[in-house]
XYZ file of C-alpha atoms in Angstrom:
393
model
C 8.544 19.781 -7.224
C 6.431 20.783 -3.973
C 3.471 21.786 -6.342
C 2.944 18.183 -8.341
C 1.292 15.307 -6.758
C 3.684 12.651 -8.169
C 7.328 11.512 -7.312
C 9.544 13.136 -9.541
C 11.800 11.063 -11.869
C 10.908 7.833 -10.239
C 7.337 8.316 -11.113
C 8.405 9.597 -14.772
C 10.639 6.510 -15.273
C 7.793 3.827 -14.137
C 5.020 5.723 -16.275
C 6.906 6.244 -19.482
C 9.638 3.459 -19.048
C 10.708 2.506 -22.617
C 9.811 -1.117 -23.883
C 12.534 -3.653 -23.636
C 13.148 -7.486 -24.048
C 11.449 -8.228 -20.458
C 12.181 -11.397 -18.326
C 14.867 -12.393 -20.673
C 18.624 -13.599 -18.894
C 19.730 -10.051 -19.667
C 16.666 -8.392 -18.090
C 16.624 -10.930 -14.953
C 20.286 -10.668 -14.006
C 20.181 -6.709 -14.720
C 17.057 -6.328 -12.345
C 19.114 -8.206 -9.835
C 21.951 -6.591 -10.414
C 20.665 -3.181 -9.210
C 19.345 -4.916 -6.023
C 23.235 -5.897 -5.505
C 24.080 -2.145 -5.883
C 21.453 -0.917 -3.413
C 22.537 -3.726 -0.903
C 26.147 -2.696 -0.729
C 25.278 0.833 -0.770
C 23.327 0.813 2.182
C 25.880 -1.597 3.888
C 28.413 0.950 3.588
C 26.216 3.992 4.084
C 24.615 2.597 7.249
C 26.492 -0.314 8.325
C 25.081 -0.835 11.930
C 21.417 -0.152 11.320
C 21.335 -2.069 8.012
C 22.710 -5.273 9.547
C 20.851 -5.184 12.396
C 17.480 -4.690 10.088
C 18.680 -7.574 8.094
C 18.930 -10.019 10.978
C 15.334 -8.649 12.132
C 13.785 -9.144 8.849
C 15.257 -12.617 8.555
C 14.015 -13.474 12.218
C 10.314 -12.499 11.126
C 10.607 -13.962 7.847
C 12.490 -17.395 8.683
C 12.980 -17.915 12.143
C 15.690 -17.268 14.379
C 17.690 -20.327 13.359
C 18.042 -19.044 9.526
C 18.500 -15.600 10.551
C 21.283 -16.431 12.848
C 22.757 -18.730 9.982
C 22.279 -15.961 7.273
C 24.262 -13.356 9.551
C 27.659 -15.354 8.513
C 26.986 -14.630 4.807
C 26.873 -10.823 5.067
C 29.832 -10.041 3.234
C 28.276 -11.885 -0.140
C 24.444 -11.699 0.892
C 22.895 -10.966 -2.086
C 24.541 -14.411 -3.522
C 23.809 -16.319 -0.422
C 19.899 -15.268 -1.008
C 20.431 -17.807 -4.298
C 21.208 -20.747 -1.867
C 18.271 -19.401 0.511
C 15.967 -19.784 -2.911
C 16.917 -22.899 -3.449
C 16.006 -24.052 -0.238
C 12.621 -22.425 -0.714
C 11.919 -23.976 -3.872
C 12.629 -27.497 -2.198
C 10.446 -26.373 0.389
C 7.829 -25.690 -1.820
C 7.609 -29.173 -3.240
C 5.532 -29.751 0.318
C 4.133 -26.075 1.053
C 2.754 -23.779 -1.271
C 4.738 -20.365 -1.320
C 2.737 -17.246 -0.603
C 3.489 -15.544 -4.035
C 2.218 -18.776 -5.985
C -0.994 -18.964 -3.650
C -4.326 -17.642 -4.748
C -5.588 -15.716 -8.215
C -2.861 -13.145 -7.505
C -0.232 -15.466 -8.145
C 0.222 -13.876 -11.669
C 1.812 -10.786 -10.294
C 4.715 -13.370 -9.433
C 4.722 -15.540 -12.494
C 8.321 -16.932 -12.874
C 10.296 -16.365 -16.173
C 11.188 -19.807 -18.214
C 13.909 -21.524 -17.716
C 15.252 -22.827 -14.375
C 18.209 -20.521 -14.034
C 16.052 -17.343 -14.888
C 13.006 -18.461 -12.390
C 16.073 -18.730 -9.648
C 17.449 -15.625 -10.328
C 14.023 -13.654 -10.674
C 13.324 -15.121 -7.069
C 16.397 -13.932 -5.747
C 15.626 -10.382 -7.366
C 12.053 -10.377 -5.777
C 13.509 -11.528 -2.255
C 16.754 -9.253 -2.361
C 14.328 -5.945 -3.934
C 11.863 -6.452 -0.786
C 14.288 -6.329 1.789
C 16.963 -3.696 0.369
C 13.631 -1.468 -0.876
C 12.000 -1.849 2.446
C 15.092 -0.604 4.426
C 15.672 2.238 1.898
C 11.976 3.237 2.536
C 11.259 2.468 6.018
C 14.408 2.066 7.697
C 14.706 -0.536 10.909
C 11.013 0.182 12.055
C 10.504 -2.974 13.747
C 6.352 -2.390 12.806
C 7.098 -1.936 8.970
C 9.264 -5.190 9.145
C 6.181 -7.161 10.740
C 3.632 -5.828 8.596
C 5.913 -6.665 5.406
C 5.257 -10.507 6.519
C 1.713 -10.376 8.274
C -1.306 -8.166 8.422
C -1.440 -6.857 12.036
C -3.100 -3.373 11.794
C -3.102 -3.561 7.948
C -6.776 -5.836 7.542
C -9.401 -4.893 5.614
C -11.536 -3.347 8.166
C -8.512 -1.114 8.932
C -8.226 0.110 5.134
C -11.997 0.755 5.287
C -11.978 2.982 8.145
C -9.170 4.859 6.728
C -11.344 5.725 3.792
C -14.492 6.365 5.366
C -12.481 8.964 7.811
C -11.473 10.829 4.174
C -14.943 10.303 2.271
C -13.362 7.702 -0.079
C -16.618 5.876 -1.354
C -15.945 2.179 -0.583
C -18.152 -0.826 -1.706
C -21.349 -1.200 0.588
C -20.414 -3.496 3.554
C -23.661 -5.884 3.447
C -22.941 -8.011 6.550
C -20.182 -9.742 8.334
C -19.331 -13.658 8.765
C -17.398 -13.467 12.343
C -17.421 -16.669 14.820
C -19.217 -18.941 12.568
C -22.394 -16.497 12.430
C -23.410 -14.264 9.815
C -24.262 -10.722 10.807
C -26.573 -8.593 7.841
C -26.355 -4.655 7.967
C -28.678 -4.551 4.509
C -31.124 -6.610 2.704
C -29.284 -8.538 0.212
C -32.373 -8.882 -2.070
C -31.299 -8.120 -5.825
C -27.710 -7.493 -4.845
C -24.718 -9.528 -5.870
C -21.942 -10.235 -3.306
C -18.211 -10.777 -2.896
C -16.842 -12.463 0.025
C -13.089 -11.532 1.511
C -11.372 -12.700 4.231
C -10.598 -9.623 6.373
C -7.129 -10.387 6.874
C -6.021 -12.020 3.532
C -4.288 -10.962 0.450
C -3.667 -11.441 -3.407
C -7.624 -12.365 -3.763
C -7.039 -15.874 -1.362
C -10.386 -16.431 -0.115
C -12.590 -14.175 -2.273
C -15.858 -15.686 -3.257
C -18.002 -13.656 -6.007
C -21.582 -14.429 -5.795
C -24.842 -13.818 -8.085
C -27.981 -13.197 -6.174
C -30.553 -15.657 -7.567
C -28.011 -17.897 -8.936
C -25.507 -18.837 -6.165
C -27.656 -17.572 -3.204
C -31.396 -16.109 -2.708
C -31.237 -14.871 0.906
C -29.067 -14.085 4.207
C -29.461 -17.959 5.316
C -28.258 -19.180 2.092
C -25.242 -16.859 2.577
C -24.697 -18.065 6.286
C -24.849 -21.657 4.900
C -22.052 -20.882 2.135
C -19.970 -19.223 4.571
C -19.818 -21.949 7.155
C -19.030 -24.173 4.771
C -16.181 -22.398 2.669
C -14.552 -20.303 5.739
C -13.161 -21.270 9.043
C -15.056 -20.269 12.456
C -12.140 -18.314 13.448
C -11.935 -16.652 9.902
C -13.804 -13.143 9.645
C -14.983 -12.491 6.375
C -16.634 -9.539 4.943
C -19.876 -9.837 2.548
C -19.665 -6.511 0.528
C -21.832 -5.499 -2.479
C -20.448 -6.106 -5.796
C -19.556 -2.944 -7.534
C -19.522 -2.830 -11.233
C -17.303 -0.940 -13.656
C -18.413 1.592 -16.535
C -19.193 -0.644 -19.735
C -17.854 1.972 -21.526
C -14.488 1.594 -20.073
C -14.897 -2.250 -19.786
C -13.326 -4.672 -16.956
C -10.534 -2.958 -14.922
C -8.990 -1.721 -11.775
C -6.799 1.170 -10.857
C -3.867 0.288 -8.699
C -2.301 3.696 -7.204
C 0.863 3.411 -5.345
C 1.624 6.975 -3.068
C 4.976 7.245 -1.064
C 5.493 9.580 1.801
C 7.709 12.340 1.424
C 8.835 15.270 3.548
C 6.754 17.122 1.496
C 3.748 14.690 2.075
C 2.463 11.602 0.159
C 2.989 11.554 -3.818
C 2.196 9.426 -6.186
C 4.588 6.709 -7.268
C 2.624 5.266 -10.099
C -1.042 4.456 -11.460
C -1.503 1.163 -13.222
C -4.832 -0.068 -15.155
C -5.394 -3.868 -15.142
C -8.107 -4.573 -17.811
C -9.637 -7.286 -19.835
C -11.045 -9.682 -16.827
C -11.519 -12.954 -17.737
C -14.045 -13.417 -14.421
C -15.172 -10.927 -11.854
C -12.209 -10.622 -10.165
C -9.551 -7.984 -10.753
C -6.637 -10.826 -10.262
C -7.975 -12.233 -13.863
C -6.821 -8.947 -15.747
C -5.100 -9.909 -18.884
C -3.719 -6.680 -19.368
C -1.750 -3.956 -17.451
C -0.903 -0.228 -18.328
C 0.857 2.812 -17.062
C -1.438 5.576 -16.503
C -0.323 9.493 -16.937
C -1.659 10.904 -13.573
C -2.623 14.276 -14.886
C -3.983 13.697 -18.207
C -5.388 10.340 -17.332
C -3.807 8.688 -20.424
C -2.949 5.290 -20.967
C 0.725 6.074 -21.902
C 2.449 2.613 -22.036
C 2.286 -1.081 -20.879
C 3.100 -2.276 -17.718
C 4.606 -5.322 -19.305
C 7.836 -5.052 -16.750
C 5.318 -6.018 -14.000
C 5.112 -9.599 -14.653
C 5.803 -12.469 -17.234
C 2.191 -13.268 -17.476
C 1.478 -9.411 -19.033
C 5.018 -9.282 -20.821
C 3.051 -10.357 -23.930
C -0.045 -8.777 -24.146
C -1.787 -6.696 -26.540
C -1.320 -2.952 -26.374
C -5.028 -2.303 -27.634
C -5.586 0.360 -24.932
C -2.773 2.495 -25.526
C -3.998 6.040 -25.894
C -7.295 5.894 -24.264
C -8.275 8.040 -21.305
C -9.804 7.317 -17.922
C -11.907 9.996 -16.393
C -11.284 11.531 -12.902
C -7.618 9.926 -12.484
C -5.981 12.949 -11.009
C -9.134 13.305 -8.489
C -8.571 9.755 -7.509
C -5.199 10.011 -7.001
C -5.566 13.389 -4.949
C -8.453 11.082 -2.760
C -5.560 8.484 -2.646
C -3.032 10.948 -1.282
C -5.426 12.425 1.870
C -5.793 8.483 2.594
C -2.166 8.078 2.866
C -2.259 11.524 5.118
C -4.855 9.893 7.419
C -2.735 6.445 7.670
C 0.675 8.471 8.593
C -1.389 9.879 11.593
C -1.095 6.876 13.276
C 1.725 4.781 11.424
C 4.166 7.241 10.240
C 6.270 4.113 9.192
C 3.955 3.126 6.467
C 5.558 5.254 3.870
C 4.053 3.379 0.785
C 0.708 2.585 0.251
C -1.141 0.657 -2.680
C -4.793 1.644 -3.557
C -7.227 -0.246 -5.390
C -10.322 1.046 -7.156
C -12.336 1.488 -10.301
C -14.778 3.573 -12.237
C -18.352 3.091 -12.194
C -20.792 3.463 -14.808
C -21.941 6.796 -13.218
C -18.157 8.067 -13.510
C -17.931 7.601 -9.845
C -14.966 6.193 -8.451
C -15.289 3.414 -5.744
C -12.258 1.967 -3.286
C -12.024 -1.650 -2.812
C -9.182 -1.562 -0.186
C -5.687 -0.528 0.332
C -2.302 -2.141 1.023
C 0.963 -1.524 2.733
C 2.919 -1.608 -0.604
C 6.302 -2.924 0.290
C 6.054 -5.848 -2.187
C 4.874 -3.055 -5.016
C 7.275 -0.459 -4.405
C 10.352 -2.114 -5.345
C 9.276 -3.061 -8.800
C 9.268 0.261 -9.377
C 12.628 1.167 -8.084
C 14.481 -1.700 -9.700
C 12.924 -1.064 -13.150
C 15.936 0.452 -14.477
C 19.226 1.943 -13.039
C 17.974 5.614 -13.402
C 14.808 4.804 -10.937
C 17.340 3.251 -8.760
C 19.917 6.524 -8.751
C 16.875 8.819 -7.989
C 15.932 6.499 -5.174
C 19.244 6.541 -3.495
C 19.684 10.161 -4.207
C 16.309 11.269 -2.771
C 14.808 8.758 -0.272
C 16.435 8.124 2.907
C 15.601 5.524 5.559
C 12.598 6.396 7.857
C 13.157 7.222 11.551
C 11.087 7.704 14.568
C 11.656 11.396 14.445
C 11.425 11.830 10.886
C 8.531 13.184 8.989
């Protein structure tokens, strides 16, 4: 539907998903089986391009030796990934995996039971590379950005939002090369420090004026002690949510189609236990047109699978306008980076009903959660999404 701002049945299937027994053995194996279906569909439909992509993807993520070794298992690749996950689990005895690092690890919490947790990790892995090829094709830029933020750092997202008039948290200052440069007076202003090229809340520090610091000199001392000289840290005004709504963050995912970007999902994360949105203890799906909280996002993570559903039926003001703003932001992204077909946008409603935007993200880890949520979603995606090519829209 060209007149709609949402992504058809994939949006509907995600937003209005029926409840089921999440993260049980049946559920975990079911979602994994959907990734297996897509893998073989891609292998048969795009044999050369997909297998070339797999080599490039695994080379970026695991290095050349592992990529070469992995190619020996192409006929049974999704099952080989189970062995790869066992190796990763052993490696994690010494090195913390990126999914388990920082406050954002709640979104990657594993199901109970050793077998279930292995299959879940395998599902996450296979979903990310199959979903990635389905959406972005063999784009090497897309592969690189699935692993590390090169262009897509916080400075980049702030520039995109500024270009289209999306209200961002005020940049109070910047800690760079061991020195703090202030742009505004911090007197009476609480701040949040964010590492410019970090993710999942890693390195975030929330500081209250009068309690944690008094002056810019205090801030510089804190940054010097807590961050490396090589790190760039943004000092942002700590904005507050509308007390009538309560602690919350809105997570909007947009996807680029031939008819322009569309909204794939709009999630509400609420009931924080701290100032950080990564401390949210509840998650819901929001209907874009009405702003109604219509279902729980229990499917997203084990952490949210047993939540109370106390916010069902509540209405968030201005959701559709926020989604339209996110679409405009995505259009700005596509001008220089047409391979970036999915983007996640994080924002909240302030007490004056104004929306403030925190950052964007290349949503290659978010998109698969929606595609492989159920068979109907996968079928729609296989019918309606084609891998991106340099000459495509």
